[in-house]
């Protein structure tokens, strides 16, 4: 896409002209809206990495703020940053599985799938993304000898989305929903330091 960006620009032009807020009839239910939100966020983050001068990583707070908060994008005529798009538009939909689908183009983000999210398959796609993320030992590492588990800091950044009256009583309870090998509830939980290195792939 960095060398042949016609398709990406074509999609960004579409994003600029439509949204669930601007054209509600095109997005009749939650799945239509959420699929649009995830796909547009990922495309805009990709565009930001390809077209804006960025460092090799976002380890400095100011670099993260510049990229995620200060750069604004056109979504259905609304100019908004990636930070506000995620926190004011996407997260309020109320599905924490989005955190395993949104990709901000750094190493510790979830894997960017090679197919878009679509409304009629969204539930299974989000489940698949959650299973993949929470069974990856680089994201969830269980040390049975120490009776502890180290998990991605994503689960700490957005803990209130995973642990609440509608989702789960603890992070381990939520994680175990998607784990092939369940983690004992007695295990201590810690968090990997987030790797903000830009994914040069």
Coordinates of C-alpha atoms in Angstrom, one line a residue:
X1 CA 0.0 0.0 0.0
X2 CA 2.9 2.3 0.6
X3 CA 4.0 2.0 -3.0
X4 CA 0.5 1.5 -4.6
X5 CA -2.0 3.4 -2.6
X6 CA -4.9 3.8 -5.0
X7 CA -7.2 1.3 -3.3
X8 CA -6.5 2.8 0.2
X9 CA -7.3 6.3 -1.0
X10 CA -10.4 5.1 -2.8
X11 CA -11.6 3.6 0.6
X12 CA -10.7 6.8 2.5
X13 CA -12.7 8.8 0.0
X14 CA -15.7 6.5 0.8
X15 CA -15.1 6.9 4.5
X16 CA -15.1 10.7 4.2
X17 CA -18.5 10.6 2.5
X18 CA -20.5 8.2 4.7
X19 CA -20.9 7.1 8.3
X20 CA -23.6 5.7 10.5
X21 CA -24.2 9.2 11.8
X22 CA -24.4 10.8 8.3
X23 CA -26.3 7.9 6.5
X24 CA -28.1 5.9 9.2
X25 CA -30.2 4.0 6.6
X26 CA -27.1 2.4 5.3
X27 CA -26.2 1.1 8.8
X28 CA -29.5 -0.4 10.1
X29 CA -28.1 -2.2 13.1
X30 CA -25.2 -2.4 15.6
X31 CA -23.2 -4.9 13.5
X32 CA -23.3 -2.7 10.4
X33 CA -22.1 0.2 12.4
X34 CA -19.4 -1.7 14.3
X35 CA -18.0 -3.3 11.1
X36 CA -17.7 0.2 9.5
X37 CA -16.0 1.6 12.7
X38 CA -13.4 -1.2 12.8
X39 CA -12.6 -1.2 9.1
X40 CA -12.4 2.6 8.9
X41 CA -10.2 2.9 12.1
X42 CA -7.8 0.3 10.7
X43 CA -7.6 2.0 7.3
X44 CA -7.1 5.4 8.8
X45 CA -4.3 4.1 11.1
X46 CA -2.7 2.5 8.1
X47 CA -2.9 5.7 6.1
X48 CA -1.4 7.6 9.1
X49 CA 1.6 5.3 9.2
X50 CA 2.1 5.4 5.4
X51 CA 1.7 9.1 4.9
X52 CA 2.7 11.0 8.0
X53 CA 6.2 11.4 9.2
X54 CA 6.4 9.2 12.2
X55 CA 9.1 7.8 14.4
X56 CA 10.1 4.2 14.5
X57 CA 8.1 3.8 17.7
X58 CA 5.6 5.6 19.9
X59 CA 7.4 5.0 23.2
X60 CA 7.4 8.7 23.9
X61 CA 4.1 10.1 25.1
X62 CA 4.4 13.1 22.8
X63 CA 4.8 11.0 19.8
X64 CA 1.7 8.9 20.6
X65 CA -0.3 12.1 21.3
X66 CA 0.7 13.6 18.0
X67 CA -0.3 10.6 16.0
X68 CA -3.4 9.5 17.9
X69 CA -4.8 12.7 19.3
X70 CA -3.6 15.7 17.2
X71 CA -4.0 14.3 13.6
X72 CA -7.6 14.4 12.5
X73 CA -9.4 12.4 9.8
X74 CA -12.5 12.9 7.8
X75 CA -15.2 10.4 8.7
X76 CA -18.6 11.2 7.1
X77 CA -17.8 14.9 7.2
X78 CA -16.7 14.7 10.9
X79 CA -13.1 15.5 11.6
X80 CA -11.9 13.4 14.5
X81 CA -8.6 11.9 15.8
X82 CA -8.0 8.2 16.1
X83 CA -8.0 8.5 19.9
X84 CA -11.4 10.2 20.0
X85 CA -12.8 7.9 17.3
X86 CA -11.9 4.9 19.5
X87 CA -13.0 6.3 22.8
X88 CA -16.0 8.4 21.9
X89 CA -17.5 6.4 19.0
X90 CA -16.3 2.8 19.0
X91 CA -16.0 1.9 22.7
X92 CA -19.4 3.2 23.6
X93 CA -21.0 0.6 21.3
X94 CA -20.2 -1.7 24.2
X95 CA -18.4 -4.7 22.7
X96 CA -14.9 -5.2 24.3
X97 CA -13.9 -7.7 21.5
X98 CA -13.2 -4.6 19.4
X99 CA -9.9 -4.3 21.2
X100 CA -8.8 -7.5 19.5
X101 CA -9.8 -6.2 16.1
X102 CA -8.6 -2.5 16.1
X103 CA -5.0 -2.2 14.9
X104 CA -3.0 0.9 15.5
X105 CA -0.1 -0.4 13.4
X106 CA 2.4 -1.2 16.3
X107 CA 3.9 -4.5 17.2
X108 CA 1.7 -5.3 20.2
X109 CA -1.5 -4.6 18.4
X110 CA -3.7 -7.5 17.4
X111 CA -2.9 -9.0 14.0
X112 CA -4.4 -7.1 11.1
X113 CA -6.6 -9.6 9.2
X114 CA -6.4 -9.7 5.4
X115 CA -10.2 -9.5 5.0
X116 CA -12.6 -6.8 6.2
X117 CA -15.1 -7.1 9.0
X118 CA -18.6 -7.5 7.6
X119 CA -21.9 -7.1 9.4
X120 CA -23.4 -10.6 8.8
X121 CA -20.2 -12.3 10.0
X122 CA -19.1 -9.8 12.6
X123 CA -19.9 -11.9 15.7
X124 CA -17.9 -14.9 14.5
X125 CA -15.1 -12.6 13.2
X126 CA -14.8 -10.9 16.6
X127 CA -14.8 -14.2 18.4
X128 CA -12.1 -15.5 16.1
X129 CA -10.0 -12.4 16.7
X130 CA -10.4 -12.8 20.5
X131 CA -9.5 -16.5 20.4
X132 CA -6.4 -15.7 18.3
X133 CA -5.2 -12.9 20.6
X134 CA -5.9 -14.5 23.9
X135 CA -4.3 -17.9 22.9
X136 CA -1.1 -16.2 21.6
X137 CA 1.6 -16.8 24.2
X138 CA 3.1 -13.4 23.3
X139 CA -0.2 -11.8 24.4
X140 CA -1.1 -14.2 27.3
X141 CA 1.7 -16.2 28.8
X142 CA 0.9 -18.7 31.6
X143 CA 3.6 -19.8 34.0
X144 CA 2.2 -22.8 35.9
X145 CA 5.4 -23.1 38.0
X146 CA 4.8 -19.7 39.5
X147 CA 1.0 -19.8 39.2
X148 CA 1.0 -16.5 37.4
X149 CA 0.0 -15.2 34.0
X150 CA 1.4 -12.2 32.1
X151 CA -1.1 -10.6 29.6
X152 CA -1.1 -7.9 27.0
X153 CA -1.3 -4.4 28.5
X154 CA -4.4 -3.9 26.2
X155 CA -6.3 -5.7 28.9
X156 CA -5.1 -3.2 31.5
X157 CA -5.6 -0.1 29.2
X158 CA -9.3 -1.0 28.8
X159 CA -9.9 -3.0 31.9
X160 CA -13.3 -1.4 32.6
X161 CA -14.5 -2.6 29.2
X162 CA -13.7 -6.3 30.1
X163 CA -14.5 -6.2 33.9
X164 CA -18.0 -4.9 34.6
X165 CA -21.5 -6.1 35.5
X166 CA -22.2 -7.0 31.8
X167 CA -19.0 -8.8 30.9
X168 CA -17.0 -10.5 33.7
X169 CA -16.1 -10.3 37.3
X170 CA -12.4 -10.5 36.6
X171 CA -9.9 -10.3 33.8
X172 CA -9.1 -14.0 34.0
X173 CA -12.8 -14.8 33.8
X174 CA -13.1 -12.8 30.6
X175 CA -9.9 -14.2 29.1
X176 CA -11.0 -17.7 29.9
X177 CA -14.1 -17.3 27.7
X178 CA -11.8 -17.5 24.7
X179 CA -9.0 -19.7 26.0
X180 CA -8.5 -23.2 24.7
X181 CA -6.6 -24.0 28.0
X182 CA -8.4 -22.3 30.9
X183 CA -6.3 -20.4 33.4
X184 CA -7.0 -21.2 37.1
X185 CA -8.7 -18.3 38.8
X186 CA -6.2 -18.4 41.7
X187 CA -3.3 -17.4 39.4
X188 CA -1.7 -13.9 39.8
X189 CA -2.0 -11.6 36.8
X190 CA 0.6 -9.2 35.5
X191 CA 1.0 -7.1 32.4
X192 CA 3.6 -7.1 29.6
X193 CA 5.1 -3.7 28.9
X194 CA 3.4 -2.6 25.7
X195 CA 5.7 -2.5 22.6
X196 CA 4.9 0.7 20.7
X197 CA 7.4 -0.1 17.9
X198 CA 5.8 0.6 14.5
X199 CA 5.1 -2.6 12.7
X200 CA 7.3 -2.2 9.6
X201 CA 5.7 -5.1 7.8

